[in-house]
Short mmCIF file of C-alpha atoms in Angstrom, two decimals:
data_model
loop_
_atom_site.label_atom_id
_atom_site.label_comp_id
_atom_site.label_asym_id
_atom_site.label_seq_id
_atom_site.Cartn_x
_atom_site.Cartn_y
_atom_site.Cartn_z
CA MET R 30 0.52 -20.57 1.40
CA ARG R 31 2.23 -21.82 -1.71
CA ILE R 32 3.69 -19.39 -4.22
CA SER R 33 2.02 -20.96 -7.25
CA PHE R 34 -1.38 -20.58 -5.57
CA VAL R 35 -0.69 -16.95 -4.69
CA ALA R 36 0.48 -16.27 -8.26
CA ARG R 37 -2.66 -17.81 -9.74
CA GLU R 38 -4.92 -15.82 -7.43
CA LEU R 39 -2.97 -12.66 -8.25
CA GLY R 40 -3.40 -13.23 -11.99
CA SER R 41 -7.14 -13.80 -11.76
CA GLY R 42 -7.54 -10.82 -9.43
CA LEU R 43 -5.73 -8.50 -11.83
CA LYS R 44 -7.80 -9.73 -14.76
CA ARG R 45 -11.07 -9.23 -12.91
CA ASN R 46 -10.19 -5.72 -11.81
CA PHE R 47 -8.56 -4.78 -15.08
CA THR R 48 -9.94 -1.26 -15.53
CA MET R 49 -9.26 -0.27 -11.94
CA THR R 50 -5.79 -1.76 -12.10
CA LEU R 51 -5.14 0.19 -15.28
CA ALA R 52 -6.35 3.39 -13.63
CA LEU R 53 -4.00 2.65 -10.76
CA VAL R 54 -1.04 2.07 -13.09
CA VAL R 55 -1.69 5.35 -14.93
CA SER R 56 -2.17 7.31 -11.73
CA VAL R 57 1.00 5.91 -10.17
CA ALA R 58 2.89 6.56 -13.42
CA VAL R 59 1.76 10.18 -13.65
CA SER R 60 2.44 11.04 -10.03
CA LEU R 61 5.80 9.32 -10.00
CA SER R 62 6.74 11.03 -13.27
CA LEU R 63 6.16 14.34 -11.53
CA VAL R 64 8.19 13.21 -8.56
CA GLY R 65 10.89 12.14 -11.01
CA ALA R 66 10.75 15.49 -12.82
CA ALA R 67 11.06 17.31 -9.50
CA LEU R 68 14.03 15.18 -8.50
CA LEU R 69 15.56 15.76 -11.94
CA LEU R 70 15.14 19.49 -11.53
CA GLY R 71 16.73 19.27 -8.10
CA ALA R 72 19.70 17.36 -9.48
CA GLN R 73 19.98 19.92 -12.26
CA VAL R 74 20.00 22.82 -9.81
CA ASP R 75 22.68 21.11 -7.71
CA ARG R 76 24.80 20.45 -10.76
CA MET R 77 24.48 24.01 -12.03
CA LYS R 78 25.26 25.44 -8.64
CA GLY R 79 28.41 23.34 -8.51
CA TYR R 80 29.34 24.36 -12.02
CA TRP R 81 28.72 28.07 -11.63
CA TYR R 82 29.94 28.51 -8.11
CA GLU R 83 33.25 27.07 -9.23
CA LYS R 84 33.52 29.87 -11.76
CA VAL R 85 32.18 32.82 -9.80
CA GLU R 86 34.55 35.45 -8.62
CA VAL R 87 34.48 38.42 -6.36
CA SER R 88 35.22 41.64 -8.17
CA ILE R 89 36.82 44.47 -6.25
CA PHE R 90 36.42 47.61 -8.30
CA LEU R 91 38.91 50.35 -7.64
CA CYS R 92 38.23 54.05 -7.76
CA GLY R 93 38.38 55.75 -11.13
CA PRO R 94 38.35 59.44 -12.13
CA ASN R 95 34.54 59.54 -12.10
CA SER R 96 33.95 57.57 -8.90
CA THR R 97 31.57 59.05 -6.37
CA ALA R 98 31.88 56.40 -3.67
CA PHE R 99 32.73 57.35 -0.08
CA ASN R 100 36.14 55.65 -0.23
CA CYS R 101 37.12 57.44 -3.39
CA LYS R 102 38.88 60.80 -3.14
CA SER R 103 40.27 60.57 -6.63
CA ASP R 104 41.72 58.02 -8.95
CA VAL R 105 43.14 55.10 -6.99
CA THR R 106 46.83 55.61 -6.23
CA PRO R 107 49.39 52.87 -6.80
CA GLN R 108 49.95 52.88 -3.04
CA GLU R 109 46.25 52.27 -2.35
CA ARG R 110 46.15 49.54 -4.97
CA LYS R 111 49.10 47.87 -3.29
CA GLU R 112 47.33 48.02 0.07
CA VAL R 113 44.20 46.39 -1.38
CA TYR R 114 46.39 43.66 -2.84
CA GLU R 115 48.10 43.15 0.53
CA GLY R 116 44.70 43.06 2.22
CA LEU R 117 43.64 40.27 -0.09
CA LYS R 118 46.88 38.38 0.49
CA SER R 119 46.37 38.63 4.24
CA LEU R 120 43.18 36.59 3.97
CA GLY R 121 45.36 33.53 3.42
CA SER R 122 43.90 30.39 1.92
CA THR R 123 40.42 31.91 1.64
CA VAL R 124 41.65 33.69 -1.43
CA GLN R 125 42.77 31.20 -3.99
CA SER R 126 43.84 33.46 -6.83
CA ILE R 127 44.05 37.16 -7.50
CA PHE R 128 43.94 38.63 -10.96
CA TYR R 129 44.44 42.30 -11.67
CA GLU R 130 42.51 43.84 -14.53
CA SER R 131 43.50 47.31 -15.67
CA SER R 132 41.10 49.76 -17.31
CA ASP R 133 42.61 49.01 -20.70
CA MET R 134 42.14 45.28 -20.25
CA ALA R 135 38.58 45.85 -19.06
CA TYR R 136 37.94 47.99 -22.12
CA ALA R 137 39.36 45.34 -24.46
CA ARG R 138 37.10 42.72 -22.87
CA PHE R 139 34.13 45.07 -23.04
CA LYS R 140 34.71 45.73 -26.75
CA GLU R 141 34.90 42.01 -27.35
CA GLN R 142 31.67 41.32 -25.43
CA PHE R 143 29.60 44.04 -27.09
CA LYS R 144 31.12 43.75 -30.54
CA GLY R 145 28.81 45.25 -33.19
CA SER R 146 26.82 47.25 -30.65
CA ALA R 147 26.69 51.02 -30.82
CA ILE R 148 27.41 51.26 -27.11
CA VAL R 149 31.09 50.53 -27.73
CA ASP R 150 31.55 53.84 -29.48
CA ASN R 151 30.22 55.83 -26.52
CA VAL R 152 32.42 54.28 -23.89
CA GLY R 153 36.08 54.94 -23.46
CA PRO R 154 38.65 53.10 -21.30
CA ASP R 155 38.23 55.75 -18.62
CA ALA R 156 34.64 54.70 -17.93
CA LEU R 157 35.71 51.19 -16.98
CA PRO R 158 37.32 50.87 -13.55
CA GLN R 159 40.36 48.79 -12.86
CA SER R 160 39.67 45.84 -10.59
CA PHE R 161 40.93 42.79 -8.77
CA ARG R 162 39.21 39.55 -9.69
CA VAL R 163 39.44 37.18 -6.78
CA LYS R 164 38.60 33.53 -6.61
CA LEU R 165 37.64 32.16 -3.20
CA ASP R 166 38.00 28.64 -1.82
CA ASN R 167 34.33 28.79 -0.88
CA PRO R 168 31.91 31.34 -2.38
CA ASP R 169 30.27 31.70 1.04
CA ASN R 170 33.42 33.45 2.26
CA PHE R 171 32.46 36.56 0.32
CA THR R 172 31.52 38.22 3.60
CA LEU R 173 35.13 37.88 4.82
CA VAL R 174 36.46 39.71 1.79
CA ASP R 175 33.75 42.32 2.04
CA ALA R 176 34.47 42.95 5.73
CA ALA R 177 38.20 43.17 5.17
CA LEU R 178 38.18 45.56 2.22
CA ALA R 179 34.95 47.54 2.12
CA ALA R 180 36.41 50.44 4.10
CA THR R 181 39.83 50.41 2.48
CA PRO R 182 40.62 53.65 0.64
CA GLY R 183 40.67 53.25 -3.12
CA VAL R 184 37.99 50.54 -3.19
CA GLU R 185 34.87 51.70 -4.94
CA SER R 186 32.74 48.62 -4.58
CA ILE R 187 32.89 44.90 -4.03
CA GLN R 188 30.66 42.72 -6.09
CA ASP R 189 29.67 39.10 -5.43
CA GLN R 190 28.87 37.46 -8.74
CA ARG R 191 27.04 34.77 -6.88
CA LYS R 192 24.35 37.31 -6.08
CA LEU R 193 23.63 37.66 -9.74
CA LEU R 194 23.14 33.90 -9.98
CA SER R 195 21.12 33.48 -6.85
CA ARG R 196 18.01 34.97 -8.42
CA PHE R 197 18.26 32.48 -11.23
CA PHE R 198 18.62 29.63 -8.76
CA GLN R 199 15.67 30.97 -6.80
CA ILE R 200 13.54 30.56 -9.89
CA LEU R 201 14.78 27.01 -10.42
CA ASN R 202 14.19 26.16 -6.76
CA GLY R 203 10.71 27.61 -7.05
CA LEU R 204 10.05 25.41 -10.04
CA GLN R 205 11.26 22.40 -8.11
CA THR R 206 9.03 23.22 -5.15
CA PHE R 207 6.10 23.62 -7.50
CA ALA R 208 6.80 20.26 -9.16
CA LEU R 209 7.07 18.62 -5.73
CA ALA R 210 3.79 20.19 -4.64
CA VAL R 211 2.00 18.92 -7.75
CA ALA R 212 3.66 15.54 -7.26
CA SER R 213 2.46 15.40 -3.63
CA ALA R 214 -1.08 16.21 -4.72
CA MET R 215 -0.88 13.47 -7.35
CA LEU R 216 0.51 11.04 -4.78
CA LEU R 217 -2.42 11.85 -2.52
CA VAL R 218 -4.76 11.12 -5.42
CA THR R 219 -2.91 7.86 -5.95
CA VAL R 220 -3.25 6.93 -2.29
CA LEU R 221 -7.00 7.58 -2.40
CA LEU R 222 -7.30 5.65 -5.65
CA VAL R 223 -5.41 2.70 -4.19
CA MET R 224 -7.63 2.72 -1.13
CA ASN R 225 -10.76 2.85 -3.22
CA THR R 226 -9.55 0.19 -5.64
CA VAL R 227 -8.76 -2.11 -2.77
CA ARG R 228 -12.11 -1.41 -1.20
CA VAL R 229 -13.93 -2.25 -4.41
CA ALA R 230 -11.83 -5.39 -4.83
CA ALA R 231 -12.48 -6.42 -1.23
CA PHE R 232 -16.20 -5.92 -1.73
CA ALA R 233 -16.22 -7.84 -5.00
CA ARG R 234 -14.46 -10.71 -3.31
CA ARG R 235 -16.25 -10.71 0.03
CA ARG R 236 -17.51 -14.22 -0.67
CA GLU R 237 -14.00 -15.45 -1.23
CA THR R 238 -12.62 -13.71 1.85
CA SER R 239 -15.49 -14.93 4.01
CA ILE R 240 -14.68 -18.48 2.95
CA MET R 241 -11.00 -17.92 3.58
CA ARG R 242 -11.77 -16.67 7.07
CA ALA R 243 -14.15 -19.55 7.71
CA VAL R 244 -11.58 -22.19 6.82
CA GLY R 245 -8.96 -20.46 8.96
CA ALA R 246 -6.76 -18.61 6.51
CA SER R 247 -4.44 -16.22 8.32
CA ASN R 248 -5.08 -12.49 8.03
CA MET R 249 -1.86 -12.18 6.12
CA SER R 250 -2.87 -14.70 3.49
CA ILE R 251 -6.30 -13.09 3.12
CA ARG R 252 -4.79 -9.64 2.62
CA LEU R 253 -1.74 -10.62 0.60
CA PRO R 254 -3.52 -10.99 -2.77
CA PHE R 255 -4.97 -7.49 -2.50
CA ILE R 256 -1.66 -5.96 -1.49
CA LEU R 257 0.14 -7.82 -4.25
CA GLU R 258 -2.33 -6.51 -6.82
CA ALA R 259 -1.74 -2.93 -5.74
CA LEU R 260 1.99 -3.64 -5.64
CA THR R 261 1.97 -4.97 -9.19
CA ALA R 262 0.22 -1.82 -10.38
CA ALA R 263 2.76 0.28 -8.49
CA VAL R 264 5.71 -1.52 -10.06
CA PHE R 265 4.26 -1.06 -13.55
CA GLY R 266 3.53 2.60 -12.80
CA ALA R 267 7.02 3.18 -11.43
CA GLY R 268 8.44 1.47 -14.51
CA LEU R 269 6.52 3.81 -16.80
CA ALA R 270 7.56 6.83 -14.73
CA SER R 271 11.19 5.71 -14.98
CA LEU R 272 10.87 5.48 -18.74
CA GLY R 273 9.41 8.98 -18.65
CA VAL R 274 12.35 10.34 -16.67
CA LEU R 275 14.85 8.61 -18.97
CA SER R 276 13.00 10.06 -21.98
CA ILE R 277 13.24 13.56 -20.56
CA LYS R 278 17.00 13.09 -20.36
CA LYS R 279 17.37 11.54 -23.82
CA TYR R 280 14.83 13.42 -25.92
CA PHE R 281 14.59 16.77 -24.15
CA ILE R 282 17.82 17.52 -22.32
CA ASP R 283 20.30 15.76 -24.56
CA ALA R 284 18.55 16.25 -27.87
CA ARG R 285 17.03 19.71 -27.49
CA LEU R 286 18.64 21.70 -24.66
CA ALA R 287 22.25 20.57 -24.62
CA PRO R 288 23.11 21.56 -28.23
CA ASP R 289 21.68 25.05 -27.72
CA TYR R 290 23.02 25.77 -24.26
CA THR R 291 26.57 24.52 -24.38
CA PHE R 292 27.63 26.69 -21.46
CA ILE R 293 25.24 24.95 -19.06
CA ALA R 294 26.18 21.70 -17.37
CA PHE R 295 23.22 19.33 -17.57
CA VAL R 296 22.45 16.36 -15.33
CA THR R 297 24.44 13.27 -16.24
CA TRP R 298 23.01 9.83 -16.99
CA SER R 299 24.22 8.43 -13.69
CA GLU R 300 22.37 11.20 -11.84
CA VAL R 301 19.23 10.45 -13.83
CA ILE R 302 19.50 6.73 -13.19
CA ALA R 303 20.00 7.35 -9.47
CA ILE R 304 16.47 8.81 -9.40
CA ILE R 305 14.83 5.56 -10.56
CA PRO R 306 15.20 3.52 -7.35
CA TRP R 307 13.52 6.37 -5.49
CA LEU R 308 10.55 6.24 -7.83
CA PHE R 309 10.13 2.52 -7.20
CA LEU R 310 10.58 2.97 -3.47
CA ILE R 311 8.03 5.78 -3.25
CA GLY R 312 5.58 3.94 -5.50
CA VAL R 313 5.84 0.67 -3.59
CA LEU R 314 5.68 2.26 -0.15
CA THR R 315 2.65 4.43 -0.88
CA THR R 316 0.63 1.62 -2.45
CA VAL R 317 1.52 -1.03 0.10
CA LEU R 318 0.78 1.30 3.00
CA SER R 319 -2.46 2.67 1.60
CA SER R 320 -3.74 -0.77 0.57
CA SER R 321 -2.92 -2.13 4.03
CA VAL R 322 -4.77 0.71 5.68
CA SER R 323 -7.73 0.21 3.37
CA LEU R 324 -7.82 -3.55 4.04
CA ARG R 325 -7.73 -2.98 7.76
CA ARG R 326 -10.85 -0.89 7.34
CA TYR R 327 -12.79 -2.88 4.80
CA LEU R 328 -11.73 -6.45 5.45
CA ARG R 329 -12.76 -7.42 8.91
CA GLY R 330 -10.09 -9.72 10.31
CA MET V 7 -16.19 -29.70 24.21
CA ILE V 8 -18.50 -26.69 23.82
CA ARG V 9 -19.60 -24.82 26.91
CA PHE V 10 -21.75 -21.73 27.26
CA ASP V 11 -21.43 -20.47 30.81
CA HIS V 12 -24.08 -17.83 31.64
CA VAL V 13 -23.59 -16.23 28.27
CA SER V 14 -25.42 -13.06 27.30
CA LYS V 15 -25.05 -11.13 24.11
CA GLN V 16 -26.31 -7.61 23.74
CA TYR V 17 -25.89 -5.97 20.35
CA LYS V 18 -25.57 -2.23 20.14
CA ASN V 19 -28.79 -0.45 19.19
CA SER V 20 -30.90 -3.44 20.12
CA PRO V 21 -33.58 -3.13 22.81
CA ARG V 22 -33.19 -6.65 24.22
CA PRO V 23 -30.29 -9.10 24.39
CA ALA V 24 -29.94 -11.64 21.56
CA LEU V 25 -28.88 -14.20 24.15
CA ASP V 26 -29.85 -13.99 27.81
CA ASP V 27 -27.94 -16.04 30.38
CA VAL V 28 -27.49 -19.15 28.24
CA ASP V 29 -25.99 -22.23 29.96
CA LEU V 30 -25.16 -25.19 27.78
CA THR V 31 -22.77 -28.09 27.29
CA ILE V 32 -22.29 -30.05 24.08
CA ASN V 33 -19.99 -33.09 24.19
CA GLN V 34 -17.58 -34.36 21.57
CA GLY V 35 -19.34 -36.45 18.92
CA GLU V 36 -22.85 -35.12 19.55
CA PHE V 37 -25.30 -34.15 16.81
CA VAL V 38 -27.31 -31.14 17.93
CA PHE V 39 -30.14 -29.25 16.26
CA LEU V 40 -30.51 -25.62 17.16
CA VAL V 41 -34.10 -24.58 16.51
CA GLY V 42 -36.21 -21.50 17.07
CA SER V 43 -37.82 -18.74 15.07
CA SER V 44 -35.87 -15.99 13.36
CA GLY V 45 -34.33 -13.66 15.90
CA SER V 46 -34.43 -16.27 18.66
CA GLY V 47 -30.63 -16.23 19.00
CA LYS V 48 -29.55 -19.26 16.94
CA SER V 49 -27.22 -17.33 14.69
CA SER V 50 -25.79 -15.42 17.64
CA MET V 51 -24.88 -18.72 19.29
CA LEU V 52 -23.11 -19.93 16.15
CA ARG V 53 -21.30 -16.63 15.72
CA LEU V 54 -20.07 -16.77 19.30
CA MET V 55 -18.70 -20.29 18.73
CA VAL V 56 -16.58 -19.22 15.76
CA LYS V 57 -15.55 -15.91 17.33
CA GLU V 58 -17.37 -13.77 14.84
CA GLU V 59 -18.73 -12.08 17.95
CA LYS V 60 -17.71 -11.81 21.59
CA PRO V 61 -20.15 -12.47 24.46
CA THR V 62 -21.22 -9.41 26.45
CA THR V 63 -21.01 -11.45 29.66
CA GLY V 64 -20.20 -15.08 30.45
CA THR V 65 -17.73 -17.37 28.73
CA VAL V 66 -17.90 -19.51 25.61
CA THR V 67 -15.46 -22.43 25.55
CA VAL V 68 -14.82 -24.37 22.35
CA ASN V 69 -12.20 -27.15 22.20
CA ASP V 70 -10.97 -26.06 25.66
CA VAL V 71 -10.37 -22.53 24.35
CA ASN V 72 -12.01 -19.53 25.96
CA VAL V 73 -13.17 -17.92 22.76
CA ALA V 74 -13.40 -14.36 24.09
CA LYS V 75 -9.79 -14.45 25.27
CA LEU V 76 -8.48 -15.85 21.98
CA ARG V 77 -6.02 -13.45 20.43
CA ASN V 78 -6.82 -12.19 16.98
CA ARG V 79 -3.80 -13.79 15.37
CA LYS V 80 -4.68 -17.15 16.91
CA VAL V 81 -8.18 -17.09 15.44
CA PRO V 82 -7.11 -18.65 12.11
CA ALA V 83 -5.52 -21.66 13.85
CA PHE V 84 -8.64 -21.99 16.01
CA ARG V 85 -10.98 -21.91 12.99
CA ARG V 86 -8.99 -24.63 11.24
CA LYS V 87 -10.40 -27.07 13.78
CA LEU V 88 -13.91 -26.01 12.81
CA GLY V 89 -15.84 -26.64 9.63
CA ILE V 90 -18.51 -24.15 8.64
CA VAL V 91 -21.37 -24.73 6.20
CA PHE V 92 -23.56 -21.83 5.11
CA GLN V 93 -27.13 -21.68 3.88
CA ASP V 94 -26.00 -20.01 0.62
CA PHE V 95 -23.19 -22.57 0.02
CA ARG V 96 -20.59 -19.84 -0.61
CA LEU V 97 -18.78 -21.60 -3.41
CA LEU V 98 -16.37 -19.73 -5.66
CA PRO V 99 -18.19 -19.53 -8.99
CA ASN V 100 -15.12 -19.54 -11.21
CA LYS V 101 -13.45 -22.51 -9.58
CA THR V 102 -14.23 -26.16 -10.27
CA VAL V 103 -15.58 -28.55 -7.65
CA PHE V 104 -12.08 -29.86 -7.03
CA GLU V 105 -10.62 -26.35 -6.72
CA ASN V 106 -13.38 -25.21 -4.38
CA VAL V 107 -12.68 -28.06 -1.99
CA ALA V 108 -8.93 -27.68 -2.45
CA PHE V 109 -9.28 -23.95 -1.63
CA GLY V 110 -9.88 -24.86 2.02
CA MET V 111 -6.49 -26.59 2.05
CA GLU V 112 -4.65 -24.11 -0.19
CA VAL V 113 -5.31 -21.10 2.03
CA ILE V 114 -3.90 -22.82 5.08
CA GLY V 115 -0.79 -23.86 3.21
CA LYS V 116 -1.25 -27.57 2.61
CA SER V 117 1.08 -29.07 0.01
CA ARG V 118 -0.06 -30.07 -3.45
CA ARG V 119 0.59 -33.71 -2.58
CA GLU V 120 -1.66 -33.58 0.48
CA ILE V 121 -4.35 -31.84 -1.57
CA ARG V 122 -4.19 -34.42 -4.37
CA ALA V 123 -4.58 -37.20 -1.83
CA ARG V 124 -7.26 -35.70 0.38
CA VAL V 125 -9.69 -33.92 -1.97
CA PRO V 126 -10.79 -37.00 -3.99
CA GLU V 127 -11.26 -38.86 -0.71
CA VAL V 128 -13.64 -36.19 0.61
CA LEU V 129 -15.44 -35.83 -2.71
CA GLU V 130 -16.13 -39.54 -2.61
CA LEU V 131 -17.42 -39.24 0.96
CA VAL V 132 -19.94 -36.58 -0.09
CA GLY V 133 -20.89 -38.52 -3.23
CA LEU V 134 -19.43 -36.24 -5.87
CA GLU V 135 -16.85 -38.53 -7.42
CA GLY V 136 -16.61 -37.91 -11.17
CA LYS V 137 -17.76 -34.29 -10.87
CA GLU V 138 -14.39 -32.81 -9.93
CA LYS V 139 -14.13 -30.67 -13.04
CA ARG V 140 -17.63 -29.18 -12.97
CA LEU V 141 -18.24 -25.56 -12.10
CA PRO V 142 -20.75 -24.76 -9.33
CA SER V 143 -23.16 -23.33 -11.92
CA GLU V 144 -23.32 -26.76 -13.55
CA LEU V 145 -24.45 -28.44 -10.34
CA SER V 146 -27.83 -28.75 -8.62
CA GLY V 147 -28.40 -27.01 -5.29
CA GLY V 148 -27.93 -30.25 -3.38
CA GLU V 149 -24.68 -30.97 -5.16
CA GLN V 150 -23.44 -27.46 -4.47
CA GLN V 151 -24.16 -27.92 -0.78
CA ARG V 152 -22.24 -31.22 -0.89
CA VAL V 153 -19.25 -29.34 -2.27
CA ALA V 154 -19.58 -26.86 0.59
CA VAL V 155 -19.77 -29.69 3.13
CA ALA V 156 -16.73 -31.30 1.52
CA ARG V 157 -14.83 -28.02 1.82
CA ALA V 158 -15.85 -27.65 5.48
CA PHE V 159 -14.80 -31.23 6.23
CA VAL V 160 -11.63 -31.42 4.14
CA ASN V 161 -9.34 -30.34 6.99
CA ASN V 162 -10.85 -32.91 9.36
CA PRO V 163 -12.42 -30.51 11.84
CA SER V 164 -13.52 -31.80 15.22
CA LEU V 165 -16.61 -29.60 15.04
CA LEU V 166 -18.84 -28.87 12.06
CA ILE V 167 -21.17 -25.90 12.29
CA ALA V 168 -23.99 -25.70 9.79
CA ASP V 169 -26.24 -22.65 9.58
CA GLU V 170 -29.47 -23.68 7.85
CA PRO V 171 -27.64 -25.95 5.38
CA THR V 172 -30.93 -27.18 3.89
CA GLY V 173 -32.63 -23.77 3.87
CA ASN V 174 -32.27 -23.41 0.10
CA LEU V 175 -32.94 -27.05 -0.80
CA ASP V 176 -36.06 -29.05 -1.56
CA PRO V 177 -37.08 -31.79 0.94
CA SER V 178 -35.75 -34.81 -0.94
CA THR V 179 -32.38 -33.14 -1.54
CA SER V 180 -32.27 -32.09 2.11
CA VAL V 181 -32.55 -35.72 3.17
CA GLY V 182 -29.40 -36.49 1.19
CA ILE V 183 -27.50 -33.67 2.93
CA MET V 184 -28.72 -34.89 6.33
CA LYS V 185 -27.53 -38.42 5.58
CA LEU V 186 -24.18 -36.93 4.65
CA LEU V 187 -23.99 -34.96 7.90
CA ASP V 188 -24.98 -38.08 9.83
CA ARG V 189 -22.16 -39.99 8.12
CA ILE V 190 -19.70 -37.27 9.06
CA ASN V 191 -21.05 -37.32 12.62
CA ARG V 192 -20.30 -41.06 12.79
CA THR V 193 -16.59 -40.32 12.19
CA GLY V 194 -16.62 -38.63 15.59
CA THR V 195 -17.13 -35.05 14.41
CA THR V 196 -19.48 -32.95 16.52
CA ILE V 197 -22.23 -31.37 14.45
CA ILE V 198 -24.24 -28.33 15.39
CA MET V 199 -26.92 -27.41 12.94
CA ALA V 200 -29.27 -24.45 13.08
CA THR V 201 -32.48 -25.13 11.19
CA HIS V 202 -36.16 -24.35 10.64
CA ASP V 203 -36.81 -27.62 8.90
CA VAL V 204 -39.41 -29.49 10.95
CA ALA V 205 -39.44 -32.65 8.81
CA ILE V 206 -35.70 -33.11 9.09
CA VAL V 207 -35.58 -32.58 12.82
CA ASP V 208 -38.43 -35.02 13.40
CA GLN V 209 -36.84 -37.61 11.16
CA MET V 210 -33.37 -37.54 12.69
CA ARG V 211 -34.36 -37.81 16.35
CA LYS V 212 -31.27 -36.06 17.67
CA ARG V 213 -30.71 -33.68 20.53
CA ILE V 214 -32.72 -30.49 20.13
CA ILE V 215 -31.95 -27.15 21.70
CA GLN V 216 -34.76 -24.66 21.21
CA LEU V 217 -34.25 -20.96 21.65
CA ASP V 218 -36.84 -18.27 22.13
CA SER V 219 -35.98 -14.60 22.59
CA GLY V 220 -32.46 -15.45 23.69
CA HIS V 221 -33.45 -18.13 26.24
CA ILE V 222 -33.11 -21.90 25.97
CA VAL V 223 -36.72 -23.08 26.30
CA ARG V 224 -36.03 -26.75 25.56
CA ASP V 225 -33.04 -29.08 25.60
CA GLN V 226 -34.12 -32.59 24.76
CA GLU V 227 -32.37 -35.81 23.72
CA ARG V 228 -33.89 -37.52 20.65
CA GLY V 229 -36.55 -34.82 20.37
CA ILE V 230 -38.97 -33.78 17.67
CA TYR V 231 -39.61 -30.24 16.50
CA GLY V 232 -43.24 -29.98 17.55
CA ASP V 233 -42.72 -30.43 21.32
CA ALA V 234 -42.32 -26.78 21.97
CA GLY V 235 -42.86 -27.39 25.70
CA HIS V 236 -45.18 -24.46 26.20
#
C-alpha cells in the first residue's frame, strides 16, 4: 500500500472521529503526565539520596558525667577515647575520615544552631557529650562500625544519621508509589478508551473494511489505518505529557521550590529530559497493543 | 474451476444444514445463475467460495485451491482473483466514482500509474465515462451498481461473484447491469450470480442451479426460472 494513500486515509479517519480522537489524546496526556510525575519523583528521590548519603555521618557519642548507658562508668577517660579511635582506625578503608568533637566544640555549634532560643541559656557544655564524627565509604557499612564499637567502654551510643533521613525517604517513596498507582489506573482507562475508540471506528467503517476484505486487502493494510489513528493520538498525548513534565521542572521546581530550599538538590534538566522517551514509549506501546487487540476482536480477518 | 465435493454446511444453532451434500462443478468462462427462495442455501454457497465460511464436511475448490485449507494470511491473495458485487453496492459515500474504483487497486498496493491507466478503461467498459468525479449520492441506483461492478472487475478477476446485484434496481436498469455482466463474461471471466429475478433469468438463458433447503434440485443448461422440476 502506498504511503500517500495511507496518509490520506489516516487524515480522513482522524477528522471523522475527531471527538473520540480528542478524548484519546487527553486521556493519554493525563495518564502519561502522571507517569512522568512519578518518574520525576523517583529521579528526585534518587538524587536526594545521593546528595544526603554523601553527607551523612556516623556519630559515636562518648560517655559524659551524666551518662547512664551500660558502657559508661564515669566520664570517658583519655585512654578509652584513644581505644575508640584505634577501633575506628582498625576498620581500614571503611572509615574515610574521623573528626573529633569536644564538648566545648559541640556547645559552640549548639549555640550557633539555636541562636536566639531560650534553650541555650539552660544548657551548659557539660550536657553535650564529646563525640567522634565518622564518614564511611558506604553508608550501608554502619553495621560494621556499630558491631565493632558498641561494646567498647566509654562509648555511650552510636547514631546513624541515615536513620533520621530514611523516614523522610519513606514518605517520598510512598508518594512515588501512589503516583505510579494512579498512573497505572489512568493507563488502564486509556487502554479501555483506545479499545472502545477503535471498536467504534471499526463499526463506523465496516462498509469500508468489508470492501477492503472483498477486494483482497491484506489484514495488515485493513488494520493499519486504525492503529495509525490510535498511534497519532498517543504521540500527541505523549507530547502534551512531556510538555507537562518540562513545565513542572521549569515553573514549579526551578521557579518555586529551588529558591526556597537551597539545601536540597533538585532533579537536573538532563534527568527530566531522560524521562520523555519513556513517556513516548509507554504511550505508543499501550495504544498500539490495545488497538491491535481490539481490532482482532472487532474486525473479523 | 469451481468444485463442490459433497459439501455440507451446518451453522451453529440451526436445526437443519444450510447446505446438504452439494456436488457441483462450474467451468472457467461459464455464466451461472444460482436461484432458490430465501434460506435455500444460495448465500451459503457464495460465502463458501470466498472463504467467508468453511464447509462442515466436503471440500470446496476454487481456482485449484482447497478453500478450507487456505491459510488466513493467504486469503487476501486468493480474494484478489475474485470480484465480488453486493446487492447494496457498498460504495464509499465520500469518495468519487474514480476513487471508489481506484480503491480496489489502492488497497492491494497498485501504483498510481497503473491506477491512472486502468480505472478509466474499466469505467468506459461499464459505461460511466465522464462521471469519474461524481459522488455515489449523485448517481442513480443502476449507475452505482456499475461503479461496484467496475470495482469488482478492476483487478481482472477470473471469477466474478454477484449476490443479488439487481435486487435493489428496477427492471429496465437491471437489464443494463445484466448486459454489462454478459460483456464481462465474454472476456472469459466466470460469473456466478445469485438472484430472485425471474425476468432476468428467463431472458438470459444461461445455466441455472436451483437450490431448495440446501439441496440442488435443478441444474440445467440454458434454463428458465419457472421450470422448478417438481
